[in-house]
Short mmCIF file of C-alpha atoms and ligand atoms in Angstrom, two decimals:
data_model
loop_
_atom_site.label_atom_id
_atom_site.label_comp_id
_atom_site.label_asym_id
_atom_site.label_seq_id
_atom_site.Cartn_x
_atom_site.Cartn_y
_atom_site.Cartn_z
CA UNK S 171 -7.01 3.05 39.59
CA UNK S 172 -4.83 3.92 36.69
CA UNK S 173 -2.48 6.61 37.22
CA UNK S 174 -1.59 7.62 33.61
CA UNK S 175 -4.07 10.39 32.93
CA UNK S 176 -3.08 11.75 29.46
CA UNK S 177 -3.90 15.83 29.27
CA UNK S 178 -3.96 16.61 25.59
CA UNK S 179 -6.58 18.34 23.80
CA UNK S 180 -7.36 16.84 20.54
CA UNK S 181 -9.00 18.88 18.08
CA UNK S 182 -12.35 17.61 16.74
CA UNK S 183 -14.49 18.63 13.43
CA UNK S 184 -18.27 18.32 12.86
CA UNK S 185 -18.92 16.31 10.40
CA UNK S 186 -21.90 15.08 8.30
CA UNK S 187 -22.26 11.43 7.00
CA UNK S 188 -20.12 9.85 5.24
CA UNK S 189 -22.51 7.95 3.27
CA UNK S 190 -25.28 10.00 2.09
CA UNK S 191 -24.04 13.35 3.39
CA UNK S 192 -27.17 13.61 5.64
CA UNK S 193 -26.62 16.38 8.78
CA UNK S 194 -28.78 14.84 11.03
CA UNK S 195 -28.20 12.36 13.40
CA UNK S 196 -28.88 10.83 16.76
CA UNK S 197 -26.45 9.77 19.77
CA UNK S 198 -25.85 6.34 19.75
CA UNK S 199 -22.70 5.87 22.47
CA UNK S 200 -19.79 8.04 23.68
CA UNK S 201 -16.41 7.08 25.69
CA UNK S 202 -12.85 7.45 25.99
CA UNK S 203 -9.48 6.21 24.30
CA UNK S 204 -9.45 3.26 26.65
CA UNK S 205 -6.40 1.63 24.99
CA UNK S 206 -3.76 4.45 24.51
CA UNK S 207 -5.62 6.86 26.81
CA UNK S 208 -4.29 9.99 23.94
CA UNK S 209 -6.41 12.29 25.74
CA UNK S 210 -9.11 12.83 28.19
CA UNK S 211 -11.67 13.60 26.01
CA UNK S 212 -14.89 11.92 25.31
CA UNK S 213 -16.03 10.84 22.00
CA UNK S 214 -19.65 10.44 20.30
CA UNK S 215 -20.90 7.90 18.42
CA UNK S 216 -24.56 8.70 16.25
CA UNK S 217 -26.44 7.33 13.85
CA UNK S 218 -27.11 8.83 10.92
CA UNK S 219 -31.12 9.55 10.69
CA UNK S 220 -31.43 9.48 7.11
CA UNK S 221 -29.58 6.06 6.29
CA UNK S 222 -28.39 4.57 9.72
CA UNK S 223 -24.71 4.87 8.97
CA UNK S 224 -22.94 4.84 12.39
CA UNK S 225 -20.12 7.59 12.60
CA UNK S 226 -18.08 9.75 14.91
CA UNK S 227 -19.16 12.95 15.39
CA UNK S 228 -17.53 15.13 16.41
CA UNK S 229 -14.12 13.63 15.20
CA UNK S 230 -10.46 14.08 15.38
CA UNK S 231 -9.22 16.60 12.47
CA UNK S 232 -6.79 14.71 10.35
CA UNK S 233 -4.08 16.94 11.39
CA UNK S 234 -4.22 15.23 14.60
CA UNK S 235 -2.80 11.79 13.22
CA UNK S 236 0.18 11.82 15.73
CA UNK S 237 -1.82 12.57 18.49
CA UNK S 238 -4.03 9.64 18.63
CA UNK S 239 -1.74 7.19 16.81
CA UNK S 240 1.12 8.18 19.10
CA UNK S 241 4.59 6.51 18.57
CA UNK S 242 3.83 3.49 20.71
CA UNK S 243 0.79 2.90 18.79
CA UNK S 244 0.30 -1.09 17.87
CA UNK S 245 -3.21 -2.77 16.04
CA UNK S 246 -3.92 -6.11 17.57
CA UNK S 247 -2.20 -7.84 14.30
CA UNK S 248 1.10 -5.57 15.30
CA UNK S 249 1.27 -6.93 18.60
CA UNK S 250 -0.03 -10.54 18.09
CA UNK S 251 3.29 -11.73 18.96
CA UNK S 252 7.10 -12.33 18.43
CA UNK S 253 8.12 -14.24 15.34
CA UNK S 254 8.35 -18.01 15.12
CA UNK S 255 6.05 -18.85 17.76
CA UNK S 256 3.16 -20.65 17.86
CA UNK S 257 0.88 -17.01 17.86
CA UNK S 258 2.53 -16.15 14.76
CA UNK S 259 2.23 -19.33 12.69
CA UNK S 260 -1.65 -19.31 13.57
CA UNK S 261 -2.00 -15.67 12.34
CA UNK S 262 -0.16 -16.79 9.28
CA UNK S 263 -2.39 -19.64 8.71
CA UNK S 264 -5.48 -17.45 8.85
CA UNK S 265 -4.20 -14.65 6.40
CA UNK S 266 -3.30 -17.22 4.44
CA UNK S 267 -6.66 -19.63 4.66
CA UNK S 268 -8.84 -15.85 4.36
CA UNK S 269 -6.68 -14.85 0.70
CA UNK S 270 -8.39 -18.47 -0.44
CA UNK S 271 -11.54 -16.69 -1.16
CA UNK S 272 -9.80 -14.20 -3.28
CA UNK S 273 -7.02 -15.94 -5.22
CA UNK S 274 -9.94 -17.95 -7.52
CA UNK S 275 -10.92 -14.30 -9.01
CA UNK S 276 -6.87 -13.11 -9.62
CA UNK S 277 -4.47 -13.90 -12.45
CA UNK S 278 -1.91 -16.36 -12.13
CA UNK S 279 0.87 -13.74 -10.90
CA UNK S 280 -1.38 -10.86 -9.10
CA UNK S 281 0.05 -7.68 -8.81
CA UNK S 282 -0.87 -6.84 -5.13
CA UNK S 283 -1.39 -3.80 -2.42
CA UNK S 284 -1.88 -4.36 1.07
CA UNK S 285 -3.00 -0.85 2.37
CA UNK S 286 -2.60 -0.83 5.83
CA UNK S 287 0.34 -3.44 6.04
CA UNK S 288 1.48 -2.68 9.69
CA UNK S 289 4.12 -5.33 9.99
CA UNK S 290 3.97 -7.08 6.51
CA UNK S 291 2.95 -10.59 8.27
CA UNK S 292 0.08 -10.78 5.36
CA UNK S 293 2.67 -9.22 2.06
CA UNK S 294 5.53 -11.96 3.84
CA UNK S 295 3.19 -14.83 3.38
CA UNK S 296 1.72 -13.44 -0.36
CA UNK S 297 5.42 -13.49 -1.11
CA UNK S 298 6.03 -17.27 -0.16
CA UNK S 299 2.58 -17.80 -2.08
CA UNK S 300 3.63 -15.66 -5.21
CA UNK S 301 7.81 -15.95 -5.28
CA UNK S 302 7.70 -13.62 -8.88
CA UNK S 303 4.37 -11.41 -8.49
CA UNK S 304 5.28 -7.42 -8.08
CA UNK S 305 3.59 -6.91 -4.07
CA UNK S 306 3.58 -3.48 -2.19
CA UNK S 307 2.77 -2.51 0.88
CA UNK S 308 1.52 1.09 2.09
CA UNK S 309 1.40 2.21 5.75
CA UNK S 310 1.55 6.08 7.01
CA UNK S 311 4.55 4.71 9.42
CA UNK S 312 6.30 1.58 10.21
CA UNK S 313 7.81 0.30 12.94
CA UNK S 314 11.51 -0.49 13.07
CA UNK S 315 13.07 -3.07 10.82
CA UNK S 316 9.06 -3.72 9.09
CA UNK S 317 11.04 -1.67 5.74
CA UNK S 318 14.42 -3.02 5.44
CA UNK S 319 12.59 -6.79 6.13
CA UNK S 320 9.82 -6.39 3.11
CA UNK S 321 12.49 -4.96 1.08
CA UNK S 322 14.41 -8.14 1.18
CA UNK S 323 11.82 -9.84 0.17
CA UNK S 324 11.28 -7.56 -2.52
CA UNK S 325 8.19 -6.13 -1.44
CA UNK S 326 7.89 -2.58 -2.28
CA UNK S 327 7.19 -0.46 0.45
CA UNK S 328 5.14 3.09 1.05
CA UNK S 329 4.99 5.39 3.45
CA UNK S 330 1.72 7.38 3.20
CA UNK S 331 -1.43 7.98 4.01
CA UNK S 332 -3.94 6.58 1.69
CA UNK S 333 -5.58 9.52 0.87
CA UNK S 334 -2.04 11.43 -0.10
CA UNK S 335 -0.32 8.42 -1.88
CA UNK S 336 0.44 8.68 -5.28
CA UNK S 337 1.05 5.71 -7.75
CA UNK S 338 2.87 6.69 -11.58
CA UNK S 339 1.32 4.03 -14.11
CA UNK S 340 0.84 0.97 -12.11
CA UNK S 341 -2.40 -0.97 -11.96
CA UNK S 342 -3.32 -3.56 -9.93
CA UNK S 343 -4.81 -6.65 -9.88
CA UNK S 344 -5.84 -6.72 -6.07
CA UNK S 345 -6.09 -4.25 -3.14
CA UNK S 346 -6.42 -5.36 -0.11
CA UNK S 347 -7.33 -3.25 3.55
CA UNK S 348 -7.81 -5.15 6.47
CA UNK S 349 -9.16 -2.88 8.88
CA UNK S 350 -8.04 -0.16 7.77
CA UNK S 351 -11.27 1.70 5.89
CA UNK S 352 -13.05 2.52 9.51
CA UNK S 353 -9.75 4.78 10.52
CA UNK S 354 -9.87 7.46 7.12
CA UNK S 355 -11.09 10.31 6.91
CA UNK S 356 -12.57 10.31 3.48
CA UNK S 357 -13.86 6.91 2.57
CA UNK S 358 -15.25 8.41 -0.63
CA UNK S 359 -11.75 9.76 -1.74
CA UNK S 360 -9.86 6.10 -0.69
CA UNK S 361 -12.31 4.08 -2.48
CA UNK S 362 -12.24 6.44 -5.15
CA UNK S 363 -8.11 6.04 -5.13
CA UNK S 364 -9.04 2.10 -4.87
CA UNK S 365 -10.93 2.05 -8.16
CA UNK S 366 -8.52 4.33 -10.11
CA UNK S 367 -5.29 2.43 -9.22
CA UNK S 368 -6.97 -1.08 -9.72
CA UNK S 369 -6.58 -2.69 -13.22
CA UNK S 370 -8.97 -4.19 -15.69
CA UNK S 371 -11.56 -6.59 -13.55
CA UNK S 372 -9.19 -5.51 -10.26
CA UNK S 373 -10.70 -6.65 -7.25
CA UNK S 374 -10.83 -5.18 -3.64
CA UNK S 375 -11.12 -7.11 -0.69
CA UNK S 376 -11.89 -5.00 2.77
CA UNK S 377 -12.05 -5.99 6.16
CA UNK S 378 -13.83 -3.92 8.74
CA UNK S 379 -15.55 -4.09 12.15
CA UNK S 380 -19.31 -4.97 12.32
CA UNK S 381 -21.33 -2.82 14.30
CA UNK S 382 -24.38 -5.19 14.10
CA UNK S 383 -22.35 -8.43 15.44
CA UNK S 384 -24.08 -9.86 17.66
CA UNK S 385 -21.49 -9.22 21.08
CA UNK S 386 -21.83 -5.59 20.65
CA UNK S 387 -24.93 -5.87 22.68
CA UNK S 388 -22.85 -7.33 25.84
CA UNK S 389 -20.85 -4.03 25.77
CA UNK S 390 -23.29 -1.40 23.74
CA UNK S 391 -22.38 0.85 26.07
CA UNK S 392 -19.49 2.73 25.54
CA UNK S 393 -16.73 -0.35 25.16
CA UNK S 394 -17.25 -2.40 22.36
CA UNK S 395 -13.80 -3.42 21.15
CA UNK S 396 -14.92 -1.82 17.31
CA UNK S 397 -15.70 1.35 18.78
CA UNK S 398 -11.72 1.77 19.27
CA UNK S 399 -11.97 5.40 20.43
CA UNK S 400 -10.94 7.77 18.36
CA UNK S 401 -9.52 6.22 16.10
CA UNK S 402 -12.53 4.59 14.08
CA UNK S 403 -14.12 7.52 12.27
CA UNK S 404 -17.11 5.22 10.83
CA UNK S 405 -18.86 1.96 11.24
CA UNK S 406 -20.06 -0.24 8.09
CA UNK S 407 -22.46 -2.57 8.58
CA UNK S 408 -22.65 -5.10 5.99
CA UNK S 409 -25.78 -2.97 4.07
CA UNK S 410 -23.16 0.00 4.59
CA UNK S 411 -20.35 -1.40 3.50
CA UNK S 412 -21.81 -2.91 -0.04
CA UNK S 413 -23.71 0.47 -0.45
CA UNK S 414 -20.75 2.33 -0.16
CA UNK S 415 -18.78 -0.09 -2.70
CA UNK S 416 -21.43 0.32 -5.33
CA UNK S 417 -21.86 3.82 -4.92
CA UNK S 418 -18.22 3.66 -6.14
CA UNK S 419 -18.24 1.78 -9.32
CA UNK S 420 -17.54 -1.92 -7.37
CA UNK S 421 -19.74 -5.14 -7.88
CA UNK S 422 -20.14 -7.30 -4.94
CA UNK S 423 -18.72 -11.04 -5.12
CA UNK S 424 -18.97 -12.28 -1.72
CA UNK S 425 -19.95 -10.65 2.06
CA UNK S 426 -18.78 -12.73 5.20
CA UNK S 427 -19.02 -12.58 8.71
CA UNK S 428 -15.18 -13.48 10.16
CA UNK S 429 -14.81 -14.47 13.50
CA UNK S 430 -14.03 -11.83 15.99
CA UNK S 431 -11.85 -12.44 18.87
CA UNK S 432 -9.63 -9.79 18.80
CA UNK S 433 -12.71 -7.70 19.32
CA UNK S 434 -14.11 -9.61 21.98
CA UNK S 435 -10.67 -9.02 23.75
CA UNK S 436 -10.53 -5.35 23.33
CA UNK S 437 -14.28 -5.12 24.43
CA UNK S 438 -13.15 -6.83 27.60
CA UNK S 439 -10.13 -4.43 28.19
CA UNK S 440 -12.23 -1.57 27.65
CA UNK S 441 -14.75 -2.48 29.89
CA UNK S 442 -11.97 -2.84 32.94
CA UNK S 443 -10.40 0.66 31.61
CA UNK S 444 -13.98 2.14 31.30
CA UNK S 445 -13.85 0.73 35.36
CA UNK S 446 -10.14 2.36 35.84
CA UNK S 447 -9.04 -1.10 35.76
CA UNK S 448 -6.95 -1.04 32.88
CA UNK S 449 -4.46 -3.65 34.12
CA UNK S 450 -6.39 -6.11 35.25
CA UNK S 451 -8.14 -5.99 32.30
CA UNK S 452 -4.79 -7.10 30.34
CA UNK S 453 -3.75 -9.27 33.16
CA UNK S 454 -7.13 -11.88 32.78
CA UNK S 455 -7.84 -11.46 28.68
CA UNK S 456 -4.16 -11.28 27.68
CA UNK S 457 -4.28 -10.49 23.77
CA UNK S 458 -1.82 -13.17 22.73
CA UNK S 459 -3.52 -16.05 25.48
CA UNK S 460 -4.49 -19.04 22.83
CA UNK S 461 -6.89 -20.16 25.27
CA UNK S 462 -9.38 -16.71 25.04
CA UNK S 463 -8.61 -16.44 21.28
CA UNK S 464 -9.84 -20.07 21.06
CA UNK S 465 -12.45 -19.96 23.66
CA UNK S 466 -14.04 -16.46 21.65
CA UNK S 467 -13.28 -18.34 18.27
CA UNK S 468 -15.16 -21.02 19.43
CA UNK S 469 -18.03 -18.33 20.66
CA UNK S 470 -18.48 -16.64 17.13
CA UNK S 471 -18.46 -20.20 15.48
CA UNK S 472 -21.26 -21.39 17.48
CA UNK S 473 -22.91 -17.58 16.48
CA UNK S 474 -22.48 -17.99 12.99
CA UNK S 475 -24.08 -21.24 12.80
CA UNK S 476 -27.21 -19.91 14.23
CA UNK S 477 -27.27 -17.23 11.34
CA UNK S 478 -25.76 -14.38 13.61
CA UNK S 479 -23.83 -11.93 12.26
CA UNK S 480 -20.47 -11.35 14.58
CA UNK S 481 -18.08 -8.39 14.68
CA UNK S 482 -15.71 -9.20 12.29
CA UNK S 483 -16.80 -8.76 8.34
CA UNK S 484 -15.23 -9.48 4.93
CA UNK S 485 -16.18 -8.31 1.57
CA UNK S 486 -14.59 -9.17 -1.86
CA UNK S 487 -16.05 -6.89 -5.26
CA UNK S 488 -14.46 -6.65 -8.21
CA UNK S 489 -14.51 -3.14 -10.53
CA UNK S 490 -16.99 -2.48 -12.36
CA UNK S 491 -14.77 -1.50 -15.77
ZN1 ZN O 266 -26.42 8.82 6.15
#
């Protein structure tokens, strides 16, 4: 059983849908923080009954940031691995192989934010990509030595929330948030930012969870790893995600499923925490073993070629000037 029982109270607010601001709703799933265990407190999942949107509600008030991102708070790309390795060159390879289906629709030297930059792995390879293009990175905190490193390779860096930052007369050609748009608070307001701070013909290009991939029905209940308790405040499924785009002024060039294996780890270590098994959940699907990452890789691929959609999505739009 695990020992660490966390006591804080985290205060929640009601809220209606994001999407089309409908106040009724239906539960879908509730559970815990299974991976930083911030407080004791269950969480609900519903479904919005007007336009399906899947949401939080009741969620964490934004004034309770710290709490549930404490200070040893790492995403799965933060803790992927130590530099040089074998872990890292792979998750270099696929930022790099993913930006592909971007850099055909940016200029020659893109003027670039990464919202949501967490350790700079993605701006770092950009910058070997683009050695002259102006690239900044935004996170609300960064861990030690992620600041001084980006800022030798002149990256400009930000520390903000997305819905606070503030930008004096620079427009970009590209934004980019990988998963970063299911943990705000106001998706309306951030996309809103997005369009406002992107140039002529700027394109966004989000990453998000999939609540309709097709392993969320192994673990519907309570630990699906894109449920990520409390701290993803709403669900897009691929309808969702290109409504709310358009809604804000964005035209749709491509919609992907990406393969998921990071998810299918933390649905795994959720369902031992869910269990009180928290460490032998870690101990069998270690997050940085190649042989799970491949082995789910592999998993998705065979998915996607029968049509399924998987938990992972990408979509690219450009602004509709
Ligand atoms: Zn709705």
């Amino acid at each position: 059983m695990d020992l660490k029982i966390s006591k804080k109270v985290i205060s929640t607010e009601k809220v209606e849908c994001n999407l089309c601001g409908s106040s009724k709703s239906e539960y879908v799933t509730d559970g815990k923080d299974y991976l930083h265990n911030c407080t004791n407190q269950n969480f609900t999942f519903v479904q919005c009954l007007d336009c399906s949107h899947l949401y939080l509600n009741p969620r964490p008030k934004i004034n309770q940031i710290d709490l549930i991102y404490p200070s040893d708070y790492s995403t799965y790309e933060r803790q992927f691995g130590k530099k040089g390795t074998f872990l890292t060159f792979l998750k270099d390879f696929i930022l790099v192989n993913r930006f592909k289906k971007i850099e055909k629709y940016l200029p020659k030297k893109p003027k670039i934010l990464d919202i949501g930059c967490g350790d700079g792995a993605f701006l770092l390879a950009l910058r070997r990509k683009y050695p002259t293009s102006q690239l900044y990175g935004l996170d609300f905190k960064f861990g030690s030595g992620v600041k001084e490193e980006l800022n030798q390779a002149n990256i400009s860096v930000i520390e903000s929330t997305v819905e606070n930052v503030k930008f004096n007369n620079i427009k970009f050609d590209l934004i980019t948030a990988n998963q970063i748009i299911e943990h705000v608070w106001d998706v309306s307001l951030v996309l809103k930012k997005c369009y406002k701070i992107l140039g002529k013909n700027g394109i966004i290009s989000l990453e998000t969870p999939n609540p309709n991939g097709w392993d969320r029905f192994f673990f519907y209940s309570k630990c699906w790893g894109g449920y990520y308790i409390p701290r993803h405040l709403n669900l897009f499924s691929k309808k969702h995600l290109k409504i709310a785009l358009e809604k804000h002024h964005f035209n749709i060039l491509e919609q992907h499923s990406l393969l998921a294996p990071p998810c299918w780890i933390y649905s795994l270590h959720f369902f031992f925490a869910s269990k009180g098994m928290t460490k032998i959940g870690k101990k069998l699907f270690s997050d940085t073993s190649i042989f799970w990452l491949a082995t789910f890789a592999l998993i998705d691929l065979i998915a996607k070629f029968f049509n399924a959609e998987t938990s992972n999505q990408k979509i690219i739009a450009k602004k509709n000037n």
